[in-house]
Coordinates of C-alpha atoms in Angstrom, one line a residue:
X1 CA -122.3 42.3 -157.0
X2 CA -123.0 42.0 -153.2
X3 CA -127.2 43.1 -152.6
X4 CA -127.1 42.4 -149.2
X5 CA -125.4 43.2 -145.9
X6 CA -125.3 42.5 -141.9
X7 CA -127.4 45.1 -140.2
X8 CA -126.6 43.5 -136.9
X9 CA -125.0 46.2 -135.3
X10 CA -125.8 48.3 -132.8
X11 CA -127.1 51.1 -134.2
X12 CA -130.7 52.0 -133.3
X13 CA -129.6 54.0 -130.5
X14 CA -129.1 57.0 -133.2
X15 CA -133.2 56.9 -133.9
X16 CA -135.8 55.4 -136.0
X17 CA -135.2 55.2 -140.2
X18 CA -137.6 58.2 -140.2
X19 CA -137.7 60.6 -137.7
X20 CA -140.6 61.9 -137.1
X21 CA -140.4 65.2 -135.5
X22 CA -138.4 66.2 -138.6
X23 CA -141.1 64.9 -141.1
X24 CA -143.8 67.0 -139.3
X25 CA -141.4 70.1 -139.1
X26 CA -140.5 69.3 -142.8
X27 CA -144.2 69.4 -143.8
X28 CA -145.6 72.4 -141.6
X29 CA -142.6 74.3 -143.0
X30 CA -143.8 73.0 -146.7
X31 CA -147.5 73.9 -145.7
X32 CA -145.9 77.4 -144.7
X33 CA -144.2 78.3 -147.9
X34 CA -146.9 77.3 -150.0
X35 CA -149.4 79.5 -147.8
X36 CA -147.3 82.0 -148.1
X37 CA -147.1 82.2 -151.6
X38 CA -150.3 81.5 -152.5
X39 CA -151.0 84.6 -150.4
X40 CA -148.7 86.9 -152.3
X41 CA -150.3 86.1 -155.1
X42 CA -153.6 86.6 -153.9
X43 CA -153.2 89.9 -153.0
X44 CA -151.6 90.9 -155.8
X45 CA -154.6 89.7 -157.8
X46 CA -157.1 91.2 -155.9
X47 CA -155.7 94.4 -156.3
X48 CA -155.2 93.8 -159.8
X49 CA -159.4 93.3 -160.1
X50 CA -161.3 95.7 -161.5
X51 CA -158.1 98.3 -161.0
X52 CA -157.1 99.1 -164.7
X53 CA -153.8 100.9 -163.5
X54 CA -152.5 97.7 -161.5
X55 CA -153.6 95.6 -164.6
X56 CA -151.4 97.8 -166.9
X57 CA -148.7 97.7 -164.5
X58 CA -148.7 94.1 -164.6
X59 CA -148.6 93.9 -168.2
X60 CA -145.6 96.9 -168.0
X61 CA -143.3 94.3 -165.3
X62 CA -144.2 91.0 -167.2
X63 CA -143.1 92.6 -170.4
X64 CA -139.7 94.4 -168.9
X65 CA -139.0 91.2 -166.6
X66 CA -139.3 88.8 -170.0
X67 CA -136.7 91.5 -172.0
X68 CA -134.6 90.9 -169.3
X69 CA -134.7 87.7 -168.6
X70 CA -134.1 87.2 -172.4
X71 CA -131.0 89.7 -172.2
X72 CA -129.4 87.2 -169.5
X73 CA -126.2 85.5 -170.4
X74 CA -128.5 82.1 -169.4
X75 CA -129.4 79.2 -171.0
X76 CA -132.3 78.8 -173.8
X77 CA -134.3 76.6 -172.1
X78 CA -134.4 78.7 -168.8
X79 CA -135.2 81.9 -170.7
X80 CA -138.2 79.5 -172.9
X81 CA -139.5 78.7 -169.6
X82 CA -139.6 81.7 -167.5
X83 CA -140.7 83.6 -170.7
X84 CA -143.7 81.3 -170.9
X85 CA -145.1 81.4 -167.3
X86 CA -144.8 85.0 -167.0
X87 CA -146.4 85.9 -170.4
X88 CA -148.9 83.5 -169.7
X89 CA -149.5 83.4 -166.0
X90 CA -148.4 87.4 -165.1
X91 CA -149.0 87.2 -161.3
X92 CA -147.7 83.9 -160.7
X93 CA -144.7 83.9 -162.7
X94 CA -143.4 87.0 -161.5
X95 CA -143.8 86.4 -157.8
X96 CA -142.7 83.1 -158.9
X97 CA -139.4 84.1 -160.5
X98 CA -138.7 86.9 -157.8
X99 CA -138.8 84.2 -155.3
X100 CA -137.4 81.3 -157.0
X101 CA -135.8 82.5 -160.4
X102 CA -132.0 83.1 -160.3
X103 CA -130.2 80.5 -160.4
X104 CA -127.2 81.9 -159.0
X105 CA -125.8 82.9 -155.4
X106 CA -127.6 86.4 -154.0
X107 CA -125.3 88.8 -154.2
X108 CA -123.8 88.6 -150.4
X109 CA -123.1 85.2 -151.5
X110 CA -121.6 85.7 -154.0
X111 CA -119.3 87.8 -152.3
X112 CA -118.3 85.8 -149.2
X113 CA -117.7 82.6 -151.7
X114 CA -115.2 84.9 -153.8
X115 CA -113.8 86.4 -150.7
X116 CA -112.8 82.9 -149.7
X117 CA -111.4 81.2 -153.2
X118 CA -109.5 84.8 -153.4
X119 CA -107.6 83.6 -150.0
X120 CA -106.5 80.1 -151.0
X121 CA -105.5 80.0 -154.4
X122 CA -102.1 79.6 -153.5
X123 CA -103.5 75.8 -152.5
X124 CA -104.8 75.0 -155.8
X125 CA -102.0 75.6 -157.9
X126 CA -101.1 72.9 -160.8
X127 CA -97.8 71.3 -160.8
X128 CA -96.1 72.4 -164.3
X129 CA -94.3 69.0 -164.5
X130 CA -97.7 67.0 -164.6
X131 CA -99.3 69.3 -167.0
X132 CA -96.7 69.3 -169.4
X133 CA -96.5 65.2 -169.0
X134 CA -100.1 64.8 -169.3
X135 CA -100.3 67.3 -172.5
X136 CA -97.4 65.1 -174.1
X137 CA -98.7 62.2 -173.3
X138 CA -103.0 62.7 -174.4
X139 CA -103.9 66.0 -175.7
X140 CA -107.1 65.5 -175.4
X141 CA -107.0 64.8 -171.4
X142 CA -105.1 68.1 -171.5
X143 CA -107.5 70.3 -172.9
X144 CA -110.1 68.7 -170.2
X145 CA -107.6 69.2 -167.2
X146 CA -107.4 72.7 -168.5
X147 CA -111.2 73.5 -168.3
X148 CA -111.0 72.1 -165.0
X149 CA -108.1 73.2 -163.5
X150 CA -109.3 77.0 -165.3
X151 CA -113.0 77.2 -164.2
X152 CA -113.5 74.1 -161.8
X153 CA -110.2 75.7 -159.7
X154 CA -108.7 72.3 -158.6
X155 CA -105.3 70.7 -160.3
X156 CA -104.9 67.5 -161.7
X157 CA -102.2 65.1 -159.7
X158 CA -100.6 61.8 -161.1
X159 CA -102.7 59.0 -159.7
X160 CA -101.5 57.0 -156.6
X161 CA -104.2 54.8 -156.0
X162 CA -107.2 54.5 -157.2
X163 CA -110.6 52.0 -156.4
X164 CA -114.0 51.7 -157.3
X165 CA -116.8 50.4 -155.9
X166 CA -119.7 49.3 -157.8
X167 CA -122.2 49.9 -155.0
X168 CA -122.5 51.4 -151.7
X169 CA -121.7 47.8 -149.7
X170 CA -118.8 47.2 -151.4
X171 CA -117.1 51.0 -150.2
X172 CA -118.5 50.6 -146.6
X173 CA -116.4 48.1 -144.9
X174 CA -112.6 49.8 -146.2
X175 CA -114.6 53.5 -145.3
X176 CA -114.6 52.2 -141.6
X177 CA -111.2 50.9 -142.0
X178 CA -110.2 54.4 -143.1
X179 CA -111.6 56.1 -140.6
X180 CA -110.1 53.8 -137.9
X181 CA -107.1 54.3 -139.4
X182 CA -106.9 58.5 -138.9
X183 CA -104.3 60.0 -136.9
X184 CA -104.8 63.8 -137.7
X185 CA -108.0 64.6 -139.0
X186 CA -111.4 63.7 -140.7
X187 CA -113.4 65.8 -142.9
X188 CA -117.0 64.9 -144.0
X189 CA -119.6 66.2 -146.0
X190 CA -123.0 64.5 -147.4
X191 CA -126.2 65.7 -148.7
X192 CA -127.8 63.0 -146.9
X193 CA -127.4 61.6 -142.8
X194 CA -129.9 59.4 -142.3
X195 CA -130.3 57.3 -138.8
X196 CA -129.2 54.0 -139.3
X197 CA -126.7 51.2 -139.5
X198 CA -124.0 53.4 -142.1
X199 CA -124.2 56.5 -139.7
X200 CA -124.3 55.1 -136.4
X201 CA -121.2 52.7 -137.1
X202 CA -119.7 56.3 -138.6
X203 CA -120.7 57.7 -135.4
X204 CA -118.9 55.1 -133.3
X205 CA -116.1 55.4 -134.9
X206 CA -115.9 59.1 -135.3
X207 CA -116.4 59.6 -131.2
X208 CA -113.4 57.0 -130.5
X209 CA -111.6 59.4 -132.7
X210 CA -112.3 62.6 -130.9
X211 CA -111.2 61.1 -127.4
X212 CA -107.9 59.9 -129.4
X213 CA -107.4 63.7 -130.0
X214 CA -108.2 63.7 -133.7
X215 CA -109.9 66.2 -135.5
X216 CA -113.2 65.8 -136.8
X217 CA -115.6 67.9 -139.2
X218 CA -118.7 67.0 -140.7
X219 CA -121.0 68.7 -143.4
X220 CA -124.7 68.1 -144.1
X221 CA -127.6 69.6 -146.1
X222 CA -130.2 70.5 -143.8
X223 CA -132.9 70.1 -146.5
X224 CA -131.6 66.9 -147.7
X225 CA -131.3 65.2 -143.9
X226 CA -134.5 67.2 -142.6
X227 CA -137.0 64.0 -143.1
X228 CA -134.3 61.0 -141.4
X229 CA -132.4 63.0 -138.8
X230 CA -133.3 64.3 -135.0
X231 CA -134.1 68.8 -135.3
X232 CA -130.7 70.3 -134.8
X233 CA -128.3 67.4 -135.4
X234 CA -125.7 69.8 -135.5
X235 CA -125.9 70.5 -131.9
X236 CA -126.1 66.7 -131.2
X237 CA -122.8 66.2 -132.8
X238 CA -120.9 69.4 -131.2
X239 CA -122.0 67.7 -127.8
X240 CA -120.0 64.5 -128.4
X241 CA -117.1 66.9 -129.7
X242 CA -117.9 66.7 -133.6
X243 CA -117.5 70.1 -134.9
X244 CA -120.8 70.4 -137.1
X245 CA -122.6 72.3 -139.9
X246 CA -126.1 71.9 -140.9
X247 CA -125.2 73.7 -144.4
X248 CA -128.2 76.4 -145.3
X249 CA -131.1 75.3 -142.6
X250 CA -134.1 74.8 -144.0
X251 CA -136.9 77.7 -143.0
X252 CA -140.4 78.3 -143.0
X253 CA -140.5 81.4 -145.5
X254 CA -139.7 81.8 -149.0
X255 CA -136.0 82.2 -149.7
X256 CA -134.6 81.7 -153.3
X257 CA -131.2 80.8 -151.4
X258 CA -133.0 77.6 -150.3
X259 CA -132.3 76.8 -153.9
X260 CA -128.9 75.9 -153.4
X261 CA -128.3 73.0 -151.6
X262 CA -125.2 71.1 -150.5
X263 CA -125.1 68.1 -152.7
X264 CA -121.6 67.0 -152.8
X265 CA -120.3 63.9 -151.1
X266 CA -116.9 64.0 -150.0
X267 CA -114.4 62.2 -146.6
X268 CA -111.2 63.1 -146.3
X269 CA -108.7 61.3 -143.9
X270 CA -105.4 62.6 -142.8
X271 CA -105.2 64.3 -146.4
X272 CA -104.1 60.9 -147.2
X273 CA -107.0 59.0 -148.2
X274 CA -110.7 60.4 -149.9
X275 CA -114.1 59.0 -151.2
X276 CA -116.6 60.6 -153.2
X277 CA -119.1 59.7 -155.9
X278 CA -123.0 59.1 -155.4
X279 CA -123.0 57.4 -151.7
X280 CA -124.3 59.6 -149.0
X281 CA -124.7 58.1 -144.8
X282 CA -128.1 56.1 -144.8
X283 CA -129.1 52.6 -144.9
X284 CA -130.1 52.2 -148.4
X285 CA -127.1 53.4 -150.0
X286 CA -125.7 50.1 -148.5
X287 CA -128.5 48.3 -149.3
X288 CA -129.4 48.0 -145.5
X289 CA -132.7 48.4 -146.5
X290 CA -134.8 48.3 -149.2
X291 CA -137.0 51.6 -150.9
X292 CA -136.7 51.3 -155.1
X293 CA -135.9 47.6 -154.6
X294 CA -132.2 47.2 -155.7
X295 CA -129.9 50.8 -154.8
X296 CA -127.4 50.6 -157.8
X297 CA -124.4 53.4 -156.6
X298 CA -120.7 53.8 -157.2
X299 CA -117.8 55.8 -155.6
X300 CA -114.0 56.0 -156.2
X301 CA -111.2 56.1 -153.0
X302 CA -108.4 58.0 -154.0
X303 CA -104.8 58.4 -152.6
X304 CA -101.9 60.6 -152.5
X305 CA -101.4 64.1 -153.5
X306 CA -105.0 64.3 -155.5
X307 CA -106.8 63.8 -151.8
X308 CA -105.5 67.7 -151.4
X309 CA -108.2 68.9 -153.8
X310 CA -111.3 67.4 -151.3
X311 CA -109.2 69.1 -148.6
X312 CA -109.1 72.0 -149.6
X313 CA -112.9 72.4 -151.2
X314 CA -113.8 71.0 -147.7
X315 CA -112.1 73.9 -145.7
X316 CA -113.5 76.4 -148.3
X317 CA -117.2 75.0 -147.7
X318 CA -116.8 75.3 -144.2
X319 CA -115.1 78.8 -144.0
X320 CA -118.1 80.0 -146.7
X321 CA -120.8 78.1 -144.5
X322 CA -119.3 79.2 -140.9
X323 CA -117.4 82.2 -141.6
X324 CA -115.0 80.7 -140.1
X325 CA -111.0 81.1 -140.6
X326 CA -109.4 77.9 -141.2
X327 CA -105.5 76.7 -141.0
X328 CA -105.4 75.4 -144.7
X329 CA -101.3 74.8 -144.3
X330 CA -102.1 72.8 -140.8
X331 CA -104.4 70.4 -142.6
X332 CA -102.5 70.0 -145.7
X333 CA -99.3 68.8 -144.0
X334 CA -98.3 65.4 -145.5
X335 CA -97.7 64.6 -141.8
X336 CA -94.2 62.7 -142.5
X337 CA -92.6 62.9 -139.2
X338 CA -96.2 60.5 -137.9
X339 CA -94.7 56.6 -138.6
X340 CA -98.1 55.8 -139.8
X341 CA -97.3 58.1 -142.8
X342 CA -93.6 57.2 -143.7
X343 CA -93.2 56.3 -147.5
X344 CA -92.0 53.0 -146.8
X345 CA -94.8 52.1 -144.2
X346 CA -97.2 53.6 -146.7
X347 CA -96.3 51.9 -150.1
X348 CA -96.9 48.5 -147.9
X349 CA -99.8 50.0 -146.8
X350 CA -101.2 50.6 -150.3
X351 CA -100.7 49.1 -153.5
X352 CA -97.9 50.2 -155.9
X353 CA -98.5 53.7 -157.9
X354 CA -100.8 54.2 -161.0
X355 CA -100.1 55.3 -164.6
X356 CA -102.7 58.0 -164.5
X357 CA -104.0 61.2 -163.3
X358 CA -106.4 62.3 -160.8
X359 CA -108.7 65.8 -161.0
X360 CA -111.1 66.2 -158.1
X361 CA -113.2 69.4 -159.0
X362 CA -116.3 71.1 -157.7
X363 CA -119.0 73.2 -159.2
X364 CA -121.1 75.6 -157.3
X365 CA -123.9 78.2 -158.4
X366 CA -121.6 81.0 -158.3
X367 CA -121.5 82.4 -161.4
X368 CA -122.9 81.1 -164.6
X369 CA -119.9 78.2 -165.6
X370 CA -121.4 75.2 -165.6
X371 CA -118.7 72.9 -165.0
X372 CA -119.7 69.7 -164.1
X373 CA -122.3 69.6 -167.5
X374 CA -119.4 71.1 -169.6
X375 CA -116.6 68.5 -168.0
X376 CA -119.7 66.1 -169.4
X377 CA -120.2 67.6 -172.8
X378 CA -116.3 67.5 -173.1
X379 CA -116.2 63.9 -172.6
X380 CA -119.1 63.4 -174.9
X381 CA -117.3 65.4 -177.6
X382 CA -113.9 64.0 -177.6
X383 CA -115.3 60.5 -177.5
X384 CA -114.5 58.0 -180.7
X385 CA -115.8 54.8 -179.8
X386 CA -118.2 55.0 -176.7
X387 CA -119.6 56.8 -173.8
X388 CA -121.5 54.7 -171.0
X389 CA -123.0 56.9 -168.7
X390 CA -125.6 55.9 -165.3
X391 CA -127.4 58.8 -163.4
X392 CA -130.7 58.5 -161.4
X393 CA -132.0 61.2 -163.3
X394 CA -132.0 62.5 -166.9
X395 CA -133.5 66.2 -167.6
X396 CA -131.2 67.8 -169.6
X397 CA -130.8 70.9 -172.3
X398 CA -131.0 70.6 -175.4
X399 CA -127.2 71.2 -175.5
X400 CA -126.8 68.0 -173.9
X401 CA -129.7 66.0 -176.1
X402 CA -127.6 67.7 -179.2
X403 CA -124.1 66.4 -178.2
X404 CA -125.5 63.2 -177.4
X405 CA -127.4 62.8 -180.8
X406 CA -124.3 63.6 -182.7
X407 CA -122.0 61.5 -181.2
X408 CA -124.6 58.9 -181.4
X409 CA -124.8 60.0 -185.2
X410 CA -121.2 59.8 -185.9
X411 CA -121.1 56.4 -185.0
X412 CA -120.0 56.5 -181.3
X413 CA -121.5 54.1 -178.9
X414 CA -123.7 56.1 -176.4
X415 CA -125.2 54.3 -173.4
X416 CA -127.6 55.9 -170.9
X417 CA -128.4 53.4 -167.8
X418 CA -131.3 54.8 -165.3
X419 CA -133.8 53.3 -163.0
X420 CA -136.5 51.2 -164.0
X421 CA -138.3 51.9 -160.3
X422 CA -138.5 55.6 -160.0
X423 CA -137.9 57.3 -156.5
X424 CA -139.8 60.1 -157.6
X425 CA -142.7 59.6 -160.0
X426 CA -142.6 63.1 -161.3
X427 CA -139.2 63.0 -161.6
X428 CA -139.1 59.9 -163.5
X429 CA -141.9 61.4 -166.5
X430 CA -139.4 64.5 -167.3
X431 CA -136.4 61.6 -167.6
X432 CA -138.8 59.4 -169.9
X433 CA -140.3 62.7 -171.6
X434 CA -136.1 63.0 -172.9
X435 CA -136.3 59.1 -174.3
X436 CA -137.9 59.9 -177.6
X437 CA -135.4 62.1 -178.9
X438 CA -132.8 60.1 -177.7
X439 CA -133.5 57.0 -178.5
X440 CA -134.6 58.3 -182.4
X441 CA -131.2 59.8 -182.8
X442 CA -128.9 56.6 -182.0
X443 CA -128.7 56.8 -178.2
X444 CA -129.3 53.3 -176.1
X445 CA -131.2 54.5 -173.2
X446 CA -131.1 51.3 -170.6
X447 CA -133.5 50.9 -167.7
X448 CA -132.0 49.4 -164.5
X449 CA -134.6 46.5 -163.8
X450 CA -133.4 45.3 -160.3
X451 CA -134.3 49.1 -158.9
X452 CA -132.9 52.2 -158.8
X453 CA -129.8 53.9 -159.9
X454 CA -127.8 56.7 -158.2
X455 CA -124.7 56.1 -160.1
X456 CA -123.1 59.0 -161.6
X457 CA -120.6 57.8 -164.0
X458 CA -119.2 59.1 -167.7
X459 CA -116.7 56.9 -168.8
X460 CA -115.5 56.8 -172.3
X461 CA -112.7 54.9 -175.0
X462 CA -111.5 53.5 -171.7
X463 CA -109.2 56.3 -171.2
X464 CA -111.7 58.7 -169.7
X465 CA -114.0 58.5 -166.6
X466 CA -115.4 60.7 -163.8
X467 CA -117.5 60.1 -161.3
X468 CA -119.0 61.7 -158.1
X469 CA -122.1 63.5 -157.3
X470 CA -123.2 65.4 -160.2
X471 CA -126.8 64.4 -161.7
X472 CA -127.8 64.9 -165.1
X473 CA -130.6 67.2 -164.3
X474 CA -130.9 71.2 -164.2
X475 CA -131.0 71.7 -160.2
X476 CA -127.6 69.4 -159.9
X477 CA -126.1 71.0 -163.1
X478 CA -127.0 74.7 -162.6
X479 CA -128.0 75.7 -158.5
X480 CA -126.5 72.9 -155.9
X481 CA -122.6 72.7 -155.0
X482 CA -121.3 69.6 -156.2
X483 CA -118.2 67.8 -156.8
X484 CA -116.6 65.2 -158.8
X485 CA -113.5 63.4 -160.0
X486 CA -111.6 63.3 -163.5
X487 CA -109.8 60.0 -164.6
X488 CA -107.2 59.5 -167.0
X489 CA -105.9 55.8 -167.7
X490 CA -106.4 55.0 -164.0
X491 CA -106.9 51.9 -162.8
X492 CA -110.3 52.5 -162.0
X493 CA -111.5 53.2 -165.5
X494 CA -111.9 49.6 -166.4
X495 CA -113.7 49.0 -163.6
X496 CA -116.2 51.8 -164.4
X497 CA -116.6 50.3 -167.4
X498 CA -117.7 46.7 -167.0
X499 CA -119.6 47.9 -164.0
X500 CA -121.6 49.9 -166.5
X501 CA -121.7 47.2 -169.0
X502 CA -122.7 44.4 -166.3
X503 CA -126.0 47.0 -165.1
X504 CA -126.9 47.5 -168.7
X505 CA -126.7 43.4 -169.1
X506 CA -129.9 43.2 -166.7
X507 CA -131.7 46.2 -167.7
X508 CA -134.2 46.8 -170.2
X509 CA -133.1 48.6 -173.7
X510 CA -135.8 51.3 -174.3
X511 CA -137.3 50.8 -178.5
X512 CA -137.8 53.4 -180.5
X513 CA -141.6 52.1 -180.5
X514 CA -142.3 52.6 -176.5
X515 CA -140.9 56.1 -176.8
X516 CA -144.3 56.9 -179.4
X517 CA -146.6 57.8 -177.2
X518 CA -150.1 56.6 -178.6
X519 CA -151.9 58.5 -175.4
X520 CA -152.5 62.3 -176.6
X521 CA -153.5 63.1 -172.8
X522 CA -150.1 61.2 -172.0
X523 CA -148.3 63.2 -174.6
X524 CA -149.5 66.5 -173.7
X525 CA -148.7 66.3 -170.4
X526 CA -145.1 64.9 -171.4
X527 CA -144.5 67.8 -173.9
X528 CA -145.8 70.6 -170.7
X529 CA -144.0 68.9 -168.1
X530 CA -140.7 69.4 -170.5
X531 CA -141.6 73.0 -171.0
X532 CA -140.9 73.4 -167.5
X533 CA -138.0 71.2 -166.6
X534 CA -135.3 73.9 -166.0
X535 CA -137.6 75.2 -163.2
X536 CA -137.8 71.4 -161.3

C-alpha cells in the first residue's frame, strides 16, 4: 500500500488548502441559523409564559405531532427519537422537527425528481438475457439484482472490466489517464472539491479538454466544498468553459432541504470508462496531505456497458439540479464510428472480459426505500461464511445491529474495520456507543490504527461485494443522494477482500471488556447520545 505521493505539481494556483473567505461565510451562515432558531424558539416561549391557552396549545401540537409522527410508515428509531424530544422538550422539538424532521424530499422535490426518472426509464431497462443467466447461474445474486434493478432503478450488465484500488493514490494516476484519454464527454460529480494537488491536475486536464471540443460537466455539494473552495466555484468553472453545478447552495436560513446533500462520487468518460467509491477531489484522499494521519479509501473503475448506469444517474442529477433538458441518446452513444472506440482497438486497450456482473445503483431521499442499507442487509443475510465490511462511520438501526448479531450468531464471520483517529469526535462516540452490542453478539469490530477510514466496502463468501459512497450512518442511509456499485464474481472481489483483511491485520480488535464502560458519566452520555443518533 502506497502512503505517499509527489505533490510537485503545479497546483497552488487554484488556492490555499483552506480557503478562507469560504470558512468565514461558512461560519456567519452557521452563526445565522443557530440565531435564528434560537429566536423562534424564544418567542414561542415567551408567549407561552404565564399564557395558560398557548401552554395548552403546546401540549394539544406536541401530543397530535407525536400521534403522527408514530402513524409514519418510518423507522423505530426515528419515531423513539422525535417522540422523546417533543414530549420532553415541547418548544424545541417541534420547531425542531418542523425545520429539520422529514427525512424526505419537500413535496416540489419530490415532484421534479419523479418528473425526471418518469422521462428516462426507457434508459434503464435490464437486458432479459443477463437476468435470466445471472438467475441460473446464483440465485441468490438474482434476488439482489432484482431489489436493485426494482427500487434502486439501474440494471445489472455482465462485467467488462473491473479494478480496485485500495486507496485514493493508487486510482489517481490511471483517473488522469482516463481523462486524457476522452474524446466525447466527461461527467463528474463529488461531494467534496477541495483546492489542491488532485483538483488542480483535474482542472488542467479538464480545460485542455474543453479547447479539444469535448464536453465537460461537473457536480459538487455546495455544503460539502463550502470550507476548501473559492464563493461561487461554479461561476469560476463556466468561465473556463466547464459547465458547472453547485448542487443545493448552502444559505443563511433554516431550510430542512439543506438536509439533503449530494454525496455521491461518480466520473464518467466517453460512457466508456467510470469510477466511484469513497474518493472525492482533495488532497487527502490521495494522501497529499495529512489530517487523521493515514486516509484509508477504496474505489472500483468499471468498463463497458455497466458505465451507462453513472451516465444516466449523472444526466438525471443534473436535469433535477438545473432543470435542464438533457440529450440522454447523444451521450449514451457507444461512439463506434470514433477509432479510439473500435472493438479491436479497445480489447487491446483493456484487458480481456470478466466472468461477472456489474450493478451501479443510487439511492436518494425520495421516498422512504432505503436502498443502499437494504442492498447491505441483503448481503448480510445471504451471507454463509463471512462479511468484511470498512466505513468511516457506524450509527446504525437496530435493524442493522440485529442482522449483524445474527449472522454473527449463526456462525458467519462478521468484520467491521473503522478509524482508530476520529475526524469528527462526536461522530466517533455514536460509532463506539454501537461497539457494545456488537462486539457481545459475535461481531469483530477492528480499529484502523494507521488513521482514518473512508472505505465503504461489503464484501462477502467472495462472491459478493459493493462498494461506493454509501456510509453506514442514518444521514448517508436515509437523506443524502448516494450511489454505489454491486459485484458478482468480478475480478475485483478478491481484491476487496484481502484489502479488507490486510487493514484489519494492523488495526486493533475491540474486547468485549473495553466496550464495558466503568465511567457512569461516560455511560450516560453514550446511552443519550444514541437516543438521538437518527437525528445526527
Amino acid at each position: 500500500m502506497n502512503k505517499t505521493i509527489s505533490t510537485n505539481q503545479p497546483m497552488r494556483k487554484y488556492g490555499p488548502r483552506r480557503y478562507i473567505p469560504s470558512i468565514i461565510n461558512f461560519f456567519l451562515s452557521a452563526i445565522l441559523i443557530v440565531a435564528q432558531f434560537i429566536w423562534i424558539a424564544s418567542v414561542i416561549a415567551w408567549g407561552a409564559q404565564g399564557n395558560y391557552a398557548i401552554n395548552l396549545g403546546l401540549q394539544v401540537i406536541a401530543v397530535a405531532l407525536t400521534l403522527y409522527i408514530c402513524s409514519r410508515d418510518i423507522r423505530t428509531s426515528h419515531k423513539l427519537s422525535w417522540t422523546f424530544l417533543i414530549l420532553f422538550l415541547p418548544i424545541v422539538g417541534i420547531v425542531t422537527y418542523f425545520l429539520f424532521g422529514r427525512p424526505e424530499l419537500t413535496s416540489g422535490k419530490r415532484k421534479k425528481m419523479e418528473a425526471v426518472l418518469a422521462q428516462t426509464g426507457q434508459y434503464r431497462m435490464s437486458d432479459p438475457t443477463v437476468t435470466e443467466a445471472l438467475r441460473t447461474e446464483c440465485p441468490d445474486a438474482y434476488l439482489q439484482s432484482e431489489y436493485i434493478a426494482n427500487y434502486g432503478g439501474y440494471p445489472i450488465f455482465r462485467e467488462e472490466d473491473t479494478r480496485y484500488y485500495d486507496s485514493g493514490e493508487a486510482m489517481f494516476p490511471e483517473y488522469l489517464e482516463d481523462l486524457k484519454k476522452a474524446k466525447h464527454f466527461i461527467f463528474i460529480e463529488f461531494f467534496i472539491l477541495g483546492t489542491g494537488e488532485m483538483l488542480g491536475r483535474t482542472l488542467e486536464i479538464l480545460e485542455q479538454k474543453v479547447k479539444e471540443g469535448v464536453e465537460v460537466y461537473m457536480i459538487f455539494d455546495d455544503f460539502g466544498s463550502i470550507q476548501v473552495l473559492p464563493r461561487k466555484f461554479d461561476r469560476i468553472l463556466e468561465k473556463k468553459g466547464i459547465h458547472a453545478i453547485r448542487f443545493n447552495p448552502f444559505k443563511p436560513f433554516l431550510s430542512i432541504v439543506m438536509n439533503n446533500r449530494d454525496h455521491r462520487k461518480i466520473v464518467v468518460i466517453d460512457n466508456q470508462v467510470c469510477y466511484t467509491g469513497g474518493v472525492n477531489l482533495a488532497d487527502e484522499y490521495i494522501n497529499a496531505i495529512e489530517r487523521f494521519g493515514y486516509w484509508k479509501d477504496a474505489a472500483v473503475r468499471i468498463t463497458g456497458p455497466a458505465t451507462r448506469n453513472f451516465t444516466v444517474m449523472f444526466l438525471e442529477m443534473w436535469e433535477y439540479a438545473r432543470s435542464e433538458k438533457m440529450d440522454y441518446a447523444h451521450y449514451l452513444r457507444q461512439y463506434e464510428d470514433d477509432p479510439y472506440y473500435r472493438r479491436s482497438d479497445y480489447d487491446a486497450y483493456m484487458p480481456q472480459e470478466g466472468n461477472g456482473y456489474v450493478q451501479p445503483y443510487c439511492d436518494f431521499p425520495l421516498d422512504r426505500e432505503y436502498v443502499g442499507e437494504n442492498v447491505y442487509l441483503n448481503m448480510i443475510g445471504r451471507a454463509h461464511k463471512y462479511v468484511y465490511i470498512a466505513t468511516p462511520y457506524l450509527i446504525i438501526s437496530s435493524e442493522m445491529t440485529k442482522a449483524l448479531v445474527n449472522a454473527a450468531k449463526s456462525g458467519v464471520d462478521v468484520r467491521i474495520l473503522v478509524p482508530a483517529i476520529p475526524d469528527k469526535k462526536l461522530i466517533y462516540l455514536m460509532t463506539k456507543s454501537n461497539f457494545r452490542s456488537l462486539v457481545n453478539g459475535g461481531v469483530k469490530i477492528y480499529t484502523y490504527t494507521p488513521g482514518f477510514v473512508h472505505t465503504k466496502c461489503f464484501v462477502a463468501d467472495d462472491c459478493y461485494a459493493t462498494i461506493g459512497s454509501i456510509n453506514l450512518d442514518y444521514r448517508s442511509l436515509t437523506l443524502h443522494f448516494e450511489c454505489g456499485s454491486f459485484h458478482y464474481n468480478t475480478k475485483v472481489i478478491s481484491d476487496v477482500k484481502r484489502d479488507l483483511y490486510g487493514a484489519m491485520q494492523v488495526s486493533h480488535e475491540v474486547s468485549v471488556e473495553e466496550c464495558e464502560q466503568k465511567n457512569v458519566i461516560v455511560r450516560t452520555m453514550l446511552m443519550v447520545l444514541k437516543l438521538f443518533t437518527p437525528m445526527m
